[in-house]
XYZ file of C-alpha atoms in Angstrom:
700
model
C 10.963 5.900 20.043
C 13.414 3.381 21.475
C 17.171 3.811 21.254
C 18.674 3.425 17.788
C 19.214 -0.138 16.674
C 21.836 -1.295 14.188
C 19.962 -4.401 13.098
C 16.603 -4.779 11.382
C 14.239 -6.623 13.755
C 13.629 -9.449 11.277
C 16.955 -9.605 9.475
C 17.480 -13.153 10.730
C 14.494 -14.398 8.689
C 15.858 -12.724 5.554
C 19.306 -14.278 5.946
C 17.822 -17.698 6.640
C 15.737 -17.428 3.486
C 18.738 -16.436 1.368
C 22.040 -17.624 2.899
C 24.007 -15.902 0.105
C 23.174 -12.610 1.817
C 24.934 -13.589 5.062
C 28.301 -11.979 4.130
C 26.502 -8.657 3.681
C 24.907 -8.525 7.108
C 26.772 -5.336 8.040
C 25.464 -3.645 4.879
C 21.893 -4.388 5.923
C 22.651 -3.121 9.422
C 24.143 0.104 8.105
C 21.260 0.739 5.708
C 18.672 0.081 8.372
C 20.482 2.309 10.884
C 20.438 5.149 8.356
C 16.699 4.644 7.820
C 15.988 4.279 11.538
C 17.911 7.380 12.577
C 16.328 9.565 9.913
C 12.894 8.363 10.893
C 13.745 8.993 14.546
C 14.892 12.529 13.736
C 11.682 13.208 11.843
C 9.618 11.970 14.772
C 11.545 14.109 17.263
C 12.034 17.288 15.193
C 8.853 17.501 13.123
C 6.191 16.168 15.463
C 6.003 12.821 13.712
C 6.047 11.328 10.236
C 2.347 12.052 9.799
C 2.807 15.803 10.268
C 6.067 15.915 8.288
C 4.503 14.311 5.216
C 1.464 16.603 5.306
C 3.676 19.561 4.424
C 1.860 19.974 1.114
C -0.899 21.575 3.197
C 1.399 24.345 4.436
C 4.049 24.797 1.729
C 3.229 26.587 -1.504
C 0.089 28.718 -1.471
C -2.767 27.463 0.687
C -6.211 28.828 1.487
C -7.029 29.258 5.179
C -10.466 28.762 6.724
C -10.959 32.517 7.253
C -10.290 33.245 3.582
C -6.700 34.329 4.071
C -3.723 32.922 2.187
C -0.689 31.295 3.799
C 2.457 30.895 1.687
C 5.634 29.022 2.510
C 8.739 28.145 0.513
C 12.164 26.652 1.021
C 14.758 28.732 -0.827
C 18.032 28.597 1.119
C 20.013 30.428 -1.579
C 17.648 33.411 -1.857
C 18.396 36.892 -0.535
C 14.673 37.755 -0.487
C 11.387 36.182 -1.601
C 8.170 37.838 -2.824
C 4.798 36.787 -4.212
C 3.539 38.464 -7.376
C 0.576 37.858 -9.607
C -2.709 39.046 -10.971
C -3.866 39.796 -7.427
C -1.308 42.607 -6.909
C -0.831 43.803 -10.487
C 2.441 41.836 -10.705
C 4.162 44.133 -8.249
C 7.430 42.274 -7.523
C 7.969 43.742 -4.057
C 4.586 44.500 -2.464
C 4.237 41.085 -0.807
C 7.569 40.048 0.754
C 8.038 36.747 2.568
C 9.439 36.680 6.105
C 12.675 34.771 6.488
C 12.611 31.780 8.876
C 15.200 29.300 10.036
C 16.770 26.675 7.752
C 16.187 28.551 4.501
C 12.400 28.755 4.841
C 10.243 31.772 4.025
C 6.605 32.513 4.870
C 3.909 35.022 3.947
C 0.392 35.593 5.263
C -2.096 37.609 3.195
C -5.242 38.442 5.182
C -8.712 37.992 3.688
C -10.521 40.867 2.025
C -14.093 41.214 3.271
C -14.092 37.533 4.150
C -12.886 36.516 0.697
C -9.567 35.226 -0.570
C -7.193 37.989 -1.717
C -5.951 35.613 -4.448
C -8.904 34.583 -6.668
C -9.278 31.090 -8.038
C -7.790 30.881 -11.536
C -5.442 33.843 -11.153
C -1.776 33.571 -12.120
C 1.063 33.703 -9.606
C 4.858 33.653 -9.424
C 7.343 33.402 -6.600
C 9.895 36.164 -7.091
C 13.376 35.231 -5.881
C 16.065 37.865 -5.378
C 19.182 35.844 -5.984
C 22.540 36.369 -4.320
C 23.748 38.322 -7.357
C 20.753 40.692 -7.072
C 18.823 39.293 -10.062
C 15.052 38.876 -9.779
C 13.953 35.376 -10.774
C 10.295 34.625 -11.490
C 9.594 31.043 -10.462
C 6.723 28.595 -10.163
C 6.399 27.266 -6.623
C 7.727 23.708 -6.334
C 4.453 22.967 -4.527
C 2.183 24.438 -7.244
C -0.973 22.357 -7.713
C -1.994 23.533 -11.193
C 0.060 24.874 -14.086
C -1.094 25.598 -17.638
C 0.485 26.683 -20.893
C -1.134 28.949 -23.435
C -0.762 27.785 -27.036
C 1.291 30.839 -27.969
C 3.753 30.402 -25.068
C 6.744 28.174 -24.439
C 6.656 28.102 -20.639
C 3.938 27.054 -18.238
C 2.112 29.487 -15.951
C 1.215 28.803 -12.335
C -2.530 29.158 -11.783
C -3.993 29.324 -8.289
C -6.360 26.361 -8.025
C -9.023 26.945 -5.380
C -12.469 26.301 -6.914
C -15.587 27.118 -4.863
C -16.549 23.441 -5.011
C -13.936 20.794 -5.671
C -14.815 17.282 -6.822
C -15.863 15.017 -3.950
C -15.052 11.326 -4.197
C -18.127 9.130 -3.903
C -16.651 5.636 -4.024
C -14.271 3.901 -1.637
C -10.982 2.586 -2.912
C -10.994 -1.123 -3.791
C -9.595 -3.532 -1.238
C -5.977 -4.568 -1.712
C -5.828 -7.006 -4.615
C -4.373 -10.496 -4.399
C -4.075 -10.897 -8.169
C -2.931 -7.711 -9.854
C -3.703 -7.419 -13.597
C -2.345 -4.034 -14.661
C -3.344 -2.004 -17.720
C -0.484 0.462 -18.220
C -2.025 3.604 -19.679
C -1.330 7.085 -20.981
C -4.338 9.418 -20.917
C -3.134 11.645 -23.737
C -2.870 8.885 -26.340
C -6.003 6.997 -25.256
C -8.013 7.893 -28.344
C -7.950 6.953 -32.049
C -7.893 10.655 -32.878
C -4.643 12.501 -33.525
C -4.815 14.849 -30.548
C -4.159 15.015 -26.823
C -7.005 13.022 -25.306
C -8.621 14.059 -22.034
C -9.316 12.707 -18.572
C -13.001 12.777 -19.539
C -12.346 10.623 -22.602
C -10.458 8.109 -20.470
C -13.235 8.065 -17.890
C -16.097 7.373 -20.259
C -14.427 5.525 -23.146
C -11.355 3.722 -21.841
C -12.230 2.650 -18.290
C -15.181 0.512 -19.508
C -12.813 -1.151 -22.009
C -10.289 -1.896 -19.255
C -13.022 -3.396 -17.096
C -14.330 -5.511 -19.973
C -10.831 -6.815 -20.707
C -10.567 -8.167 -17.169
C -7.886 -5.830 -15.863
C -8.383 -4.808 -12.250
C -5.705 -2.153 -12.062
C -4.761 0.813 -14.232
C -1.287 2.331 -14.017
C -1.302 5.935 -15.215
C 1.755 7.407 -16.892
C 2.632 11.063 -17.512
C 0.262 12.523 -14.897
C 2.822 14.587 -12.970
C 3.158 17.777 -15.024
C 5.870 17.775 -17.673
C 6.515 20.642 -20.032
C 7.741 18.421 -22.887
C 4.967 16.073 -24.042
C 7.390 13.833 -25.938
C 9.245 13.015 -22.693
C 6.415 10.538 -21.981
C 6.055 12.218 -18.593
C 9.580 11.370 -17.467
C 10.896 14.962 -17.361
C 8.710 16.288 -14.550
C 8.532 20.044 -14.057
C 5.778 20.366 -11.409
C 5.619 17.408 -9.033
C 2.387 18.370 -7.259
C 0.433 19.346 -10.386
C -1.690 16.934 -12.406
C -1.016 17.564 -16.078
C -3.373 20.247 -17.347
C -3.040 19.153 -20.977
C -5.686 16.469 -20.268
C -8.048 18.616 -18.178
C -8.464 19.955 -14.659
C -7.540 18.378 -11.299
C -11.248 17.714 -10.751
C -11.406 15.807 -14.043
C -8.630 13.519 -12.819
C -10.343 13.055 -9.448
C -13.552 12.081 -11.228
C -11.654 9.631 -13.426
C -10.129 7.897 -10.389
C -13.489 7.888 -8.595
C -15.217 6.248 -11.569
C -12.421 3.653 -11.751
C -13.005 2.889 -8.075
C -16.733 2.475 -8.759
C -15.754 -0.270 -11.228
C -13.507 -1.971 -8.680
C -10.376 -0.842 -10.523
C -7.263 0.042 -8.519
C -5.408 3.121 -9.799
C -1.623 3.453 -9.578
C 0.488 6.514 -10.393
C 3.743 6.234 -12.319
C 5.783 8.440 -9.989
C 9.102 9.960 -11.073
C 11.287 10.685 -8.058
C 14.480 9.475 -9.705
C 15.233 12.794 -11.418
C 13.684 16.108 -12.518
C 13.577 18.282 -15.613
C 16.366 20.835 -16.065
C 13.767 23.536 -16.778
C 14.136 26.513 -14.461
C 11.477 28.908 -15.789
C 8.703 26.372 -15.175
C 10.550 23.620 -13.345
C 12.330 22.877 -10.083
C 15.861 23.532 -11.332
C 17.694 26.554 -9.835
C 14.587 27.547 -7.912
C 16.521 29.735 -5.492
C 19.138 30.837 -8.029
C 21.670 28.162 -7.080
C 22.420 24.859 -8.802
C 21.724 22.940 -5.601
C 18.610 23.559 -3.474
C 16.715 20.317 -4.213
C 19.606 18.714 -6.099
C 23.236 17.796 -5.713
C 25.443 20.577 -7.006
C 27.923 20.089 -9.801
C 28.552 16.838 -11.639
C 26.719 14.655 -9.112
C 23.509 16.602 -9.616
C 23.214 15.855 -13.342
C 22.227 12.666 -15.123
C 24.489 12.403 -18.137
C 22.131 10.272 -20.239
C 18.771 11.755 -19.282
C 20.023 15.389 -19.237
C 18.131 15.967 -16.000
C 18.739 16.930 -12.369
C 19.316 14.440 -9.538
C 17.831 14.883 -6.076
C 19.915 15.116 -2.914
C 18.137 12.394 -0.942
C 20.131 13.172 2.223
C 18.669 16.665 2.389
C 15.969 17.135 5.028
C 13.797 19.392 2.872
C 14.099 17.084 -0.144
C 12.751 14.276 2.034
C 9.896 16.560 3.118
C 9.157 17.469 -0.501
C 9.192 13.945 -1.946
C 7.400 12.201 0.921
C 4.724 14.902 0.988
C 4.384 14.533 -2.767
C 3.442 10.864 -2.363
C 1.044 11.709 0.456
C -0.716 14.367 -1.628
C -1.337 12.017 -4.591
C -2.836 9.427 -2.225
C -4.991 11.723 -0.111
C -6.087 14.411 -2.568
C -6.506 12.314 -5.692
C -7.055 8.899 -4.062
C -4.374 7.028 -5.971
C -3.981 3.502 -4.633
C -0.214 3.317 -4.904
C 2.775 3.954 -7.094
C 5.073 2.479 -9.675
C 8.429 4.110 -8.904
C 10.273 4.893 -12.122
C 14.047 4.698 -12.516
C 14.782 2.907 -9.246
C 18.013 1.466 -10.649
C 19.272 4.989 -11.321
C 18.476 5.912 -7.723
C 20.099 2.889 -6.102
C 23.603 3.299 -7.516
C 25.988 6.200 -7.890
C 26.718 4.962 -11.424
C 22.936 5.035 -12.130
C 23.256 1.759 -14.012
C 25.065 3.519 -16.868
C 27.431 1.169 -18.652
C 26.838 -1.498 -16.034
C 25.751 -5.043 -16.724
C 24.233 -6.794 -13.727
C 25.269 -10.437 -13.680
C 23.583 -11.362 -10.407
C 26.803 -11.395 -8.387
C 25.752 -10.175 -4.930
C 28.811 -7.924 -4.701
C 27.130 -5.733 -7.337
C 24.393 -4.821 -4.840
C 26.558 -3.851 -1.868
C 29.477 -1.508 -1.356
C 30.414 2.092 -2.020
C 28.725 2.181 -5.436
C 25.299 1.933 -3.746
C 23.639 5.288 -3.033
C 22.409 4.481 0.451
C 20.819 7.916 0.858
C 18.530 7.152 -2.092
C 17.835 3.671 -0.760
C 17.027 5.176 2.635
C 14.526 7.526 0.970
C 12.808 4.586 -0.714
C 12.661 2.747 2.623
C 11.153 5.836 4.255
C 8.632 6.198 1.419
C 7.503 2.601 1.671
C 7.423 2.755 5.468
C 5.281 5.894 5.349
C 2.864 4.412 2.808
C 2.622 1.110 4.653
C 2.068 2.863 7.993
C -0.396 5.576 6.967
C -2.060 3.873 3.982
C -1.394 0.131 4.291
C -3.877 -0.678 1.517
C -1.632 1.063 -1.045
C 0.703 -0.792 -3.406
C 4.263 0.105 -4.422
C 6.185 -1.239 -7.414
C 9.888 -0.835 -8.191
C 11.230 -0.478 -11.707
C 14.658 -1.974 -11.067
C 16.645 -3.743 -13.763
C 19.559 -4.566 -11.456
C 17.756 -7.153 -9.326
C 18.876 -5.807 -5.953
C 18.127 -8.510 -3.324
C 15.456 -7.775 -0.690
C 14.177 -4.678 -2.519
C 10.704 -6.216 -2.217
C 11.002 -7.422 1.336
C 9.719 -5.489 4.393
C 11.831 -2.699 5.832
C 11.829 -4.592 9.141
C 13.891 -7.294 7.409
C 16.303 -4.715 6.065
C 14.581 -4.676 2.681
C 13.438 -1.807 0.505
C 9.781 -2.261 1.429
C 8.312 -2.538 -2.089
C 5.402 -4.894 -2.759
C 6.390 -5.799 -6.323
C 9.217 -5.394 -8.792
C 9.044 -5.490 -12.576
C 10.390 -8.656 -14.217
C 12.336 -6.647 -16.772
C 14.273 -9.591 -18.197
C 11.132 -11.197 -19.653
C 10.356 -8.709 -22.467
C 14.042 -8.610 -23.364
C 14.033 -12.394 -23.685
C 11.012 -12.431 -26.021
C 12.604 -9.781 -28.213
C 15.867 -11.709 -28.343
C 14.130 -14.977 -29.243
C 11.945 -13.505 -31.980
C 14.730 -11.360 -33.402
C 17.570 -13.896 -33.412
C 16.127 -17.416 -33.610
C 14.151 -19.508 -36.070
C 11.000 -20.992 -34.553
C 12.459 -24.493 -34.580
C 15.474 -23.222 -32.602
C 13.513 -21.752 -29.687
C 14.911 -23.152 -26.450
C 12.143 -24.285 -24.105
C 14.457 -24.535 -21.105
C 15.737 -21.018 -21.644
C 12.177 -19.652 -21.882
C 11.144 -21.421 -18.686
C 14.301 -20.295 -16.895
C 13.660 -16.638 -17.767
C 10.015 -16.837 -16.692
C 10.755 -18.554 -13.375
C 14.116 -16.975 -12.467
C 12.990 -14.870 -9.519
C 13.754 -14.753 -5.824
C 11.502 -16.676 -3.519
C 9.017 -14.490 -1.652
C 9.740 -11.339 -3.669
C 6.762 -10.615 -5.905
C 7.373 -9.940 -9.580
C 5.220 -8.296 -12.227
C 5.486 -10.275 -15.439
C 4.959 -8.680 -18.818
C 5.686 -9.617 -22.402
C 6.024 -5.964 -23.369
C 5.373 -2.544 -21.841
C 5.461 1.022 -23.127
C 9.231 0.670 -23.650
C 8.717 -1.820 -26.458
C 5.918 0.238 -28.040
C 7.998 3.378 -28.561
C 9.380 4.413 -31.931
C 12.865 3.009 -32.316
C 11.696 -0.311 -30.925
C 8.961 -2.713 -32.008
C 6.021 -4.341 -30.262
C 5.779 -8.131 -30.367
C 2.964 -7.918 -32.897
C 5.063 -5.708 -35.161
C 8.089 -7.969 -34.811
C 5.988 -11.018 -35.657
C 3.890 -9.595 -38.515
C 5.529 -6.312 -39.528
C 4.301 -4.804 -42.831
C 1.636 -7.467 -43.359
C -0.342 -5.905 -40.512
C -1.230 -3.138 -42.968
C -2.388 -5.453 -45.747
C -3.432 -8.865 -44.446
C -5.356 -8.379 -41.193
C -8.754 -8.476 -42.904
C -10.796 -11.650 -42.522
C -11.754 -11.202 -46.185
C -8.117 -11.825 -47.135
C -6.534 -15.293 -47.109
C -4.715 -16.064 -43.864
C -1.064 -15.742 -44.773
C 1.681 -17.746 -43.024
C 3.111 -14.546 -41.497
C -0.204 -13.382 -40.027
C -1.113 -16.891 -38.884
C 2.237 -17.313 -37.108
C 2.004 -13.846 -35.568
C -1.518 -14.274 -34.201
C -0.861 -17.713 -32.725
C 2.495 -16.826 -31.107
C 1.168 -13.501 -29.812
C -1.461 -15.372 -27.782
C 0.918 -18.067 -26.577
C 3.600 -15.615 -25.471
C 1.112 -13.589 -23.466
C -0.488 -16.571 -21.771
C 2.756 -18.266 -20.737
C 4.097 -14.925 -19.436
C 0.850 -14.326 -17.543
C 0.699 -17.794 -16.007
C 4.370 -18.575 -15.361
C 6.249 -15.284 -15.119
C 5.244 -13.690 -11.824
C 2.753 -12.758 -9.147
C 1.193 -9.955 -11.192
C 0.750 -9.203 -14.890
C 1.099 -5.985 -16.897
C 0.099 -4.955 -20.405
C 0.541 -1.618 -22.162
C -2.632 -0.189 -23.670
C -3.296 -1.416 -27.185
C -0.702 -4.165 -27.105
C -3.361 -6.658 -26.036
C -4.834 -6.612 -29.542
C -1.532 -6.219 -31.398
C -1.663 -2.484 -32.063
C -0.307 -2.102 -35.596
C 1.845 0.984 -35.133
C 4.495 2.214 -32.750
C 4.166 5.115 -30.355
C 5.774 8.450 -31.208
C 4.855 11.777 -29.636
C 4.715 15.048 -31.566
C 8.197 16.550 -31.828
C 10.375 18.461 -34.233
C 11.660 15.220 -35.768
C 8.173 14.210 -36.980
C 6.840 17.698 -37.742
C 4.874 17.755 -34.482
C 2.596 14.990 -35.747
C 0.042 13.264 -33.511
C -0.439 10.413 -35.987
C 1.438 7.897 -33.839
C 0.516 9.418 -30.458
C -2.813 7.579 -30.296
C -4.322 4.147 -29.755
C -6.594 2.778 -32.462
C -9.109 0.996 -30.230
C -11.568 1.152 -33.120
C -9.651 -1.668 -34.833
C -10.993 -4.167 -32.292
C -14.571 -3.150 -33.037
C -14.320 -3.905 -36.767
C -15.593 -7.457 -37.336
C -13.712 -7.609 -40.609
C -10.320 -7.247 -38.912
C -8.359 -9.934 -37.064
C -7.426 -7.627 -34.177
C -10.688 -8.693 -32.522
C -9.285 -12.223 -32.092
C -6.303 -11.071 -30.032
C -8.509 -8.722 -28.025
C -10.934 -11.533 -27.182
C -8.129 -13.883 -26.132
C -6.611 -11.256 -23.840
C -10.002 -10.667 -22.229
C -10.693 -14.357 -21.642
C -7.152 -14.958 -20.352
C -7.685 -12.279 -17.702
C -11.178 -13.511 -16.866
C -9.788 -17.003 -16.338
C -7.146 -15.690 -13.948
C -9.890 -13.798 -12.124
C -11.716 -17.102 -11.576
C -8.737 -19.242 -10.544
C -6.202 -16.721 -9.193
C -2.963 -18.207 -10.431
C -1.102 -14.932 -9.861
C -1.808 -15.198 -6.127
C -0.829 -18.879 -6.080
C 2.606 -20.350 -5.405
C 5.005 -20.598 -8.310
C 4.124 -23.170 -10.946
C 5.498 -26.679 -11.044
C 6.997 -27.141 -14.498
C 6.708 -30.815 -15.413
C 7.961 -30.579 -18.980
C 10.198 -28.446 -21.178
C 10.874 -30.735 -24.130
C 13.374 -29.281 -26.572
C 12.732 -31.384 -29.670
C 8.956 -31.467 -29.199
C 8.903 -27.722 -28.286
C 6.406 -28.474 -25.502
C 6.161 -26.782 -22.103
C 3.729 -28.049 -19.459
C 3.184 -26.836 -15.911
C 0.619 -26.716 -13.114
C -0.487 -23.702 -11.156
C -3.587 -22.925 -9.089
C -5.048 -26.355 -9.885
C -4.818 -25.747 -13.636
C -2.729 -27.530 -16.262
C -1.063 -25.317 -18.857
C 0.238 -26.952 -22.032
C 2.117 -25.085 -24.767
C 3.210 -26.557 -28.091
C 5.568 -24.025 -29.673
C 6.490 -26.336 -32.552
C 5.956 -24.491 -35.858
C 4.388 -27.469 -37.661
C 4.368 -30.635 -35.496
C 1.117 -31.591 -33.750
C 0.857 -34.432 -31.211
C -2.095 -36.778 -31.034
C -0.985 -38.905 -28.104
C 0.933 -36.682 -25.771
C 1.318 -37.659 -22.112
C 1.364 -34.867 -19.508
C 2.273 -35.476 -15.870
C -0.102 -34.059 -13.255
C -0.427 -33.847 -9.467
C -4.181 -34.078 -8.992
C -6.018 -37.086 -10.440
C -9.452 -36.691 -11.957
C -11.400 -35.776 -15.045
C -10.209 -32.708 -16.951
C -11.792 -30.387 -19.484
C -10.508 -27.510 -21.604
C -10.970 -24.068 -20.054
C -9.004 -22.017 -22.577
C -7.824 -22.973 -26.051
C -5.793 -20.530 -28.141
C -6.805 -22.497 -31.244
C -10.500 -21.657 -30.811
C -12.236 -19.867 -33.652
C -13.107 -16.805 -31.592
C -9.371 -16.258 -31.072
C -8.399 -16.599 -34.724
C -7.344 -20.232 -34.316
C -7.907 -23.263 -36.503
C -10.495 -24.990 -34.280
C -8.685 -28.325 -34.151
C -9.874 -29.296 -30.664
C -13.227 -30.616 -29.467
C -14.103 -28.808 -26.231
C -16.552 -31.529 -25.245
C -13.698 -33.982 -24.810
C -13.128 -35.213 -21.263
C -9.606 -36.136 -20.207
C -9.209 -38.842 -17.550
C -6.027 -39.197 -15.539
C -4.294 -42.488 -14.745
C -1.992 -43.607 -11.950
C 1.107 -43.657 -14.078
C 4.004 -41.491 -12.853
C 5.420 -39.190 -15.486
C 7.957 -36.362 -15.217
C 8.068 -36.717 -11.416
C 4.298 -36.308 -11.084
C 2.251 -39.159 -9.515
C -0.420 -39.159 -12.249
C -0.611 -38.431 -15.936
C -2.917 -37.772 -18.833
C -1.990 -39.890 -21.815
C -3.172 -40.894 -25.253
C -5.044 -44.094 -26.164
C -2.248 -45.114 -28.533
C 0.356 -45.309 -25.755
C 0.828 -48.579 -23.894
C 0.399 -48.685 -20.102
C 2.715 -50.757 -17.911
C 2.024 -54.525 -18.064
C -0.605 -55.674 -15.615
C -2.158 -52.209 -15.125
C -5.855 -51.608 -15.786
C -5.869 -47.853 -16.251
C -7.980 -45.203 -17.923
C -6.440 -43.922 -21.117
C -7.206 -40.858 -23.185
C -6.024 -39.173 -26.318
C -4.549 -35.723 -25.716
C -4.271 -33.785 -28.927
C -1.877 -30.826 -28.863
C -1.855 -29.044 -32.223
C 1.148 -27.004 -33.318
C 1.394 -23.434 -32.017
C -1.380 -23.950 -29.491
C -1.767 -23.241 -25.795
C -4.264 -25.145 -23.637
C -5.510 -24.672 -20.099
C -7.207 -27.678 -18.461
C -9.038 -27.979 -15.167
C -10.129 -31.004 -13.184
C -13.785 -31.937 -12.666
C -15.146 -34.167 -9.901
C -15.446 -37.842 -10.821
C -18.295 -39.752 -9.068
C -16.876 -42.458 -6.819
């Protein structure tokens, strides 16, 4: 590699795009230099980034071609290391590791008559003799499969080396331009009160996702976690796919089947912290409080009660980067949603900090540049070795350039979550009467994003579905969802309002809020109950740890209307690709009329949020002249609407500037300018209705 540089090669383009970043040029230089020098050291000391990030093939316990077993661990605080298990009658000293440089230990066990000395399915433990002489039985940080018997508290490490592992048959989908994400949890993906399986997801849920028009599934809680109710965010074994849903081969089959349907599969990866478990986790692996983590106060997250990685440590970089590589190459994941990025980026972890958007909040000593450097390395590695993969940052702070290329001095992510949008919908519904909704404030929240950084818009995610919070459907309809969702019951004002606003909120978020869209499983049809995992506080009940997909299949229930609208909304985006199009041009946000109108991807979107006022002669400014027809109407009968619009109506534009657009669609009751001979048309916009129009060719 060339001599170290202090400036990102394309920093000039970044600063020209956002002049407010100019005072922080030295910060970008320092961050990039840290990234560059660490990458350079990896290239020079480890034989390249490719070899360094394949360490999952040498660390842990790995089968060799001749049938032998090679074992390797990093335990700098250990006095001695041994391997014990079923294979040696749990003798804690018969198989000692040899000590290497830099705190590493290795062991080779020769084959027995050409066969592995450690049978597939047998249990293992790394035995650490700590500095105080105690023997500690640990699961390897690199363990690929861990299971827990029903009568036990802790997980056991099981050697996973089947005679024939699952072989992927289908190529990964090409990188998507429009990303429509179905955020999913395998364990709750069933109407039954139990832990659902990978097999269930493969054969029952993937077809549903495909039918709904989603082209990407984001899987939560896959990395093994001992506590089910942690939602997968207290990881104990980073290289092990959770065994509570099935085997590693079951997960590989699930991903392969998704690929056969053209569905991209993302992993919700948790590298922001780790469980404090030591018996079956990463904590105190070598008997010290450091090893993979910062020691003392800095190594503990005070709110999450978890351990924090030392991102400056060479072996931590090896561990985390190899972890990403393994999930891509062994399981064929197509990318990652990085959880807790805000906690990683700042020494204060975002605790007690409100981010106002002042650029000084993103630069300075409070930024953990070691963590940021790790994220830059991770994105660089993924982009270099697997450029078709996608990375998403969950960052509430809004750090500038997080989703710009590393070569510009950015974090290298492809997308970031637009986390202000769901908060805004909650605030509006919770605090304001319908007639007090502020159209300008809604539009501002949906469009307030940095140019050329891609955002994932969502009205609600798993965060809003959890017990202690409420989904939008629950906030809008609450207890009446239990009594008045039958089509045999009269449509009450509460249910009517909830159904209509649920559709409108989702469509305007989808079309205006970002360059990708996300929905949490079940929310698309207004799932009637929150999400709560079995725990002591609910008597270990699975009643709320499930998704009642069966509700959409009952023709007597109104959930089918919301489900159908969500499907057709996604199908329409698939046809016209507004997520991959430039940001919308908002031509109207009328406060008293409660109307929002905008254009994107050649479509006209019109929203009337007024609770009771309909408009029979509403003029909408447009860019492209022509004849328009309705493509999507939230008031249609199949969506639980009132069917107030005739879909055979053709809307003709006229050359009459309106709201800074050169043409407009107007009603027949409005008067054109004197002397003009123009086409006129009635545009009827009923209350609480969203419309999508598209132009048709007019014969000359």
